[in-house]
Amino acid sequence: MIKKYLVGLLMAGAFANANESVFSEVKNIISHMESSGRSGIVNSRGFLGKYQFGAMSLVDIGILSKSNYKSLTYTRPTATRKAKVFWRNGLSLNGFLNNPMNWNVTGGKSAFLSDESLQDEAMDRLLRLNTQRLEARGFDLSDPSTAKSLLIASHFGGVGSASKYAQYGSEYSDAYGTKISKYFKAGANSSKVSKNVQKEDDYSSLLNVNTWKIERE
């Protein structure tokens, strides 16, 4: 009985370490693709920080107020989206993010952008959440390459778009024309990235990824 218990603990520990190893590599790749590792930037569409978080992701992990977000937005289908988010009363994403009352972080947006460790913690939360969502859709994430591909693609286009690409090859592009396939392939190419990371500062050229246009706040 004790032997079984110890084996179980060892297996659980190994699995946790494996997950953390995958998460660490996923975070490293995403941060370089999205921001070149810079934590204080905001892109032209309002995506924030080192990992270029969108508002919905920050709501999902409790950084932004869910009740405020829901009360100030609504969704409707468009030609390209099943449910696109729109703002009420003339509000905009930037207006929402610039109001500290909409944050569950003291100091709001500026505090979040200035705290790299908080952004790392937020990314860990999001990766765990997306892992659960992908597994709920039936994906087996025990293979590190599969896990990295799906998690990186999910961060870019959401779990739904990542799932559709993995299952059916359905392409998704963002407002800048960047395709989800580039992000999905980044996971598969991560061994190449790891070998070259000390020599290559620009992940976008290494992975042939079009980086998003970014600007300082």
Coordinates of C-alpha atoms in Angstrom, one line a residue:
M1 CA 0.0 0.0 0.0
I2 CA 2.8 2.4 1.0
K3 CA 4.7 1.4 -2.2
K4 CA 1.7 2.2 -4.4
Y5 CA 1.3 5.5 -2.6
L6 CA 4.9 6.5 -3.1
V7 CA 4.8 5.4 -6.8
G8 CA 1.7 7.6 -7.2
L9 CA 3.4 10.5 -5.7
L10 CA 6.4 10.1 -7.9
M11 CA 4.2 9.8 -11.0
A12 CA 2.2 12.9 -10.0
G13 CA 5.4 14.8 -9.4
A14 CA 6.8 13.8 -12.8
F15 CA 3.6 14.8 -14.5
A16 CA 3.6 18.2 -12.8
N17 CA 7.2 18.8 -13.7
A18 CA 6.5 17.8 -17.3
N19 CA 3.6 20.3 -17.4
E20 CA 5.7 23.0 -15.9
S21 CA 8.4 22.3 -18.5
V22 CA 5.9 22.6 -21.3
F23 CA 4.4 25.7 -19.9
S24 CA 7.8 27.3 -19.5
E25 CA 8.7 26.7 -23.1
V26 CA 5.3 27.8 -24.3
K27 CA 5.6 31.1 -22.4
N28 CA 9.1 31.7 -23.7
I29 CA 8.0 31.2 -27.3
I30 CA 4.8 33.3 -27.0
S31 CA 6.6 36.2 -25.3
H32 CA 9.2 36.4 -28.0
M33 CA 6.7 36.1 -30.8
E34 CA 4.3 38.6 -29.3
S35 CA 6.5 41.2 -27.7
S36 CA 10.2 40.2 -27.9
G37 CA 9.9 39.7 -24.2
R38 CA 8.9 43.3 -23.4
S39 CA 6.3 43.5 -20.6
G40 CA 5.3 47.2 -20.8
I41 CA 3.9 47.4 -24.3
V42 CA 0.4 47.7 -25.8
N43 CA -0.4 47.0 -29.4
S44 CA -2.6 49.0 -31.7
R45 CA -5.7 46.9 -30.8
G46 CA -5.2 47.2 -27.1
F47 CA -3.5 43.8 -26.4
L48 CA -1.3 44.1 -23.3
G49 CA 2.1 43.2 -22.1
K50 CA 4.7 40.5 -22.6
Y51 CA 2.2 37.9 -23.8
Q52 CA -0.2 40.4 -25.5
F53 CA -3.2 39.5 -23.4
G54 CA -6.7 40.2 -24.8
A55 CA -9.4 41.5 -22.5
M56 CA -11.4 38.3 -22.6
S57 CA -8.4 36.2 -21.4
L58 CA -7.8 38.6 -18.6
V59 CA -11.5 38.3 -17.6
D60 CA -11.3 34.5 -17.7
I61 CA -8.4 34.4 -15.3
G62 CA -9.8 37.0 -12.9
I63 CA -7.5 39.9 -13.7
L64 CA -10.3 42.0 -15.1
S65 CA -13.8 42.4 -13.6
K66 CA -16.1 39.8 -15.2
S67 CA -19.2 41.6 -14.1
N68 CA -18.1 45.0 -15.4
Y69 CA -17.0 43.4 -18.7
K70 CA -20.3 41.6 -19.2
S71 CA -22.4 44.7 -18.3
L72 CA -20.5 46.9 -20.8
T73 CA -20.3 44.5 -23.8
Y74 CA -22.6 42.4 -25.9
T75 CA -22.0 39.9 -28.8
R76 CA -23.6 39.3 -32.2
P77 CA -22.6 37.2 -35.2
T78 CA -20.7 38.7 -38.1
A79 CA -19.6 37.4 -41.5
T80 CA -16.3 36.2 -39.9
R81 CA -17.2 35.6 -36.3
K82 CA -19.8 33.5 -34.5
A83 CA -20.0 36.0 -31.7
K84 CA -18.1 39.2 -32.0
V85 CA -17.8 41.5 -28.9
F86 CA -19.2 45.0 -29.2
W87 CA -19.1 47.8 -26.6
R88 CA -22.1 49.6 -25.1
N89 CA -22.7 53.3 -24.7
G90 CA -19.8 54.3 -27.0
L91 CA -17.2 52.7 -24.8
S92 CA -14.1 51.2 -26.3
L93 CA -11.6 48.5 -25.3
N94 CA -9.0 51.1 -24.4
G95 CA -11.6 53.1 -22.4
F96 CA -12.5 50.0 -20.5
L97 CA -8.8 49.1 -19.8
N98 CA -7.9 52.6 -18.8
N99 CA -10.4 52.6 -15.9
P100 CA -8.8 51.1 -12.8
M101 CA -12.3 50.2 -11.5
N102 CA -12.5 47.5 -14.1
W103 CA -9.4 45.7 -12.8
N104 CA -9.0 43.3 -9.9
V105 CA -5.4 44.5 -9.7
T106 CA -4.6 47.6 -7.5
G107 CA -3.4 50.3 -9.9
G108 CA -5.1 48.8 -12.9
K109 CA -3.6 48.8 -16.3
S110 CA -0.4 50.6 -15.5
A111 CA 0.3 48.4 -12.5
F112 CA -0.3 45.3 -14.6
L113 CA 2.1 46.5 -17.4
S114 CA 4.8 47.3 -14.9
D115 CA 4.7 44.0 -13.1
E116 CA 6.3 41.3 -15.2
S117 CA 6.0 38.6 -12.5
L118 CA 2.2 39.2 -12.4
Q119 CA 2.1 38.8 -16.2
D120 CA 4.0 35.5 -15.8
E121 CA 1.5 34.3 -13.2
A122 CA -1.4 35.4 -15.3
M123 CA 0.0 33.4 -18.2
D124 CA 0.4 30.3 -16.0
R125 CA -3.3 30.6 -15.1
L126 CA -4.3 31.0 -18.7
L127 CA -2.3 28.0 -19.8
R128 CA -3.9 25.8 -17.1
L129 CA -7.3 27.0 -18.1
N130 CA -6.7 26.4 -21.8
T131 CA -5.3 23.0 -21.0
Q132 CA -8.5 22.1 -19.3
R133 CA -10.6 23.4 -22.2
L134 CA -8.5 21.5 -24.8
E135 CA -8.8 18.3 -22.7
A136 CA -12.5 18.8 -22.4
R137 CA -12.7 18.8 -26.2
G138 CA -11.0 15.4 -26.3
F139 CA -7.4 16.4 -27.0
D140 CA -4.6 14.3 -25.6
L141 CA -1.9 16.7 -24.4
S142 CA 0.5 14.0 -23.1
D143 CA 2.7 14.5 -26.1
P144 CA 4.8 17.7 -25.5
S145 CA 4.8 18.8 -29.1
T146 CA 1.0 18.5 -29.4
A147 CA 0.5 20.3 -26.2
K148 CA 2.8 23.2 -27.2
S149 CA 1.2 23.5 -30.6
L150 CA -2.3 23.6 -29.3
L151 CA -1.5 25.9 -26.3
I152 CA 0.4 28.4 -28.5
A153 CA -2.3 28.4 -31.1
S154 CA -5.0 28.8 -28.4
H155 CA -3.3 31.9 -27.0
F156 CA -3.3 33.4 -30.5
G157 CA -6.8 32.6 -31.7
G158 CA -8.7 30.9 -28.8
V159 CA -9.3 27.3 -28.0
G160 CA -12.1 27.0 -30.6
S161 CA -9.9 28.2 -33.5
A162 CA -7.0 26.1 -32.4
S163 CA -9.2 23.0 -32.2
K164 CA -10.6 23.6 -35.7
Y165 CA -7.1 24.0 -37.1
A166 CA -5.9 20.9 -35.4
Q167 CA -8.9 18.8 -36.5
Y168 CA -9.8 20.2 -39.9
G169 CA -7.0 22.5 -41.0
S170 CA -9.4 25.4 -40.8
E171 CA -7.3 28.6 -41.0
Y172 CA -7.9 31.6 -38.9
S173 CA -6.3 35.1 -39.3
D174 CA -6.3 38.1 -37.0
A175 CA -6.8 41.7 -37.9
Y176 CA -3.2 42.0 -39.0
G177 CA -3.5 39.0 -41.4
T178 CA -1.4 36.7 -39.2
K179 CA -2.5 33.1 -39.5
I180 CA -3.1 30.6 -36.7
S181 CA -1.1 28.0 -38.6
K182 CA 2.1 30.0 -37.9
Y183 CA 1.5 29.7 -34.2
F184 CA 0.5 26.1 -34.3
K185 CA 3.7 25.2 -36.1
A186 CA 5.7 27.2 -33.5
G187 CA 5.0 24.4 -31.1
A188 CA 6.2 21.7 -33.5
N189 CA 9.3 23.7 -34.2
S190 CA 10.1 24.4 -30.6
S191 CA 13.1 22.0 -30.5
K192 CA 14.7 24.1 -33.3
V193 CA 13.9 27.2 -31.3
S194 CA 15.5 25.9 -28.1
K195 CA 18.7 25.0 -29.9
N196 CA 18.9 28.5 -31.5
V197 CA 17.6 30.7 -28.7
Q198 CA 21.1 31.8 -27.6
K199 CA 22.0 32.8 -31.1
E200 CA 18.7 34.2 -32.4
D201 CA 16.9 37.0 -30.7
D202 CA 14.1 37.4 -33.2
Y203 CA 11.8 34.4 -32.9
S204 CA 9.6 35.7 -35.8
S205 CA 12.4 35.2 -38.3
L206 CA 13.3 31.8 -36.8
L207 CA 9.7 30.6 -37.0
N208 CA 8.7 32.6 -40.1
V209 CA 6.0 34.3 -38.0
N210 CA 4.6 37.7 -38.8
T211 CA 4.8 39.6 -35.5
W212 CA 2.0 41.9 -34.5
K213 CA 2.5 45.7 -34.9
I214 CA 3.2 47.0 -31.4
E215 CA 3.5 50.4 -29.8
R216 CA 4.4 51.7 -26.4
E217 CA 1.7 52.9 -24.2

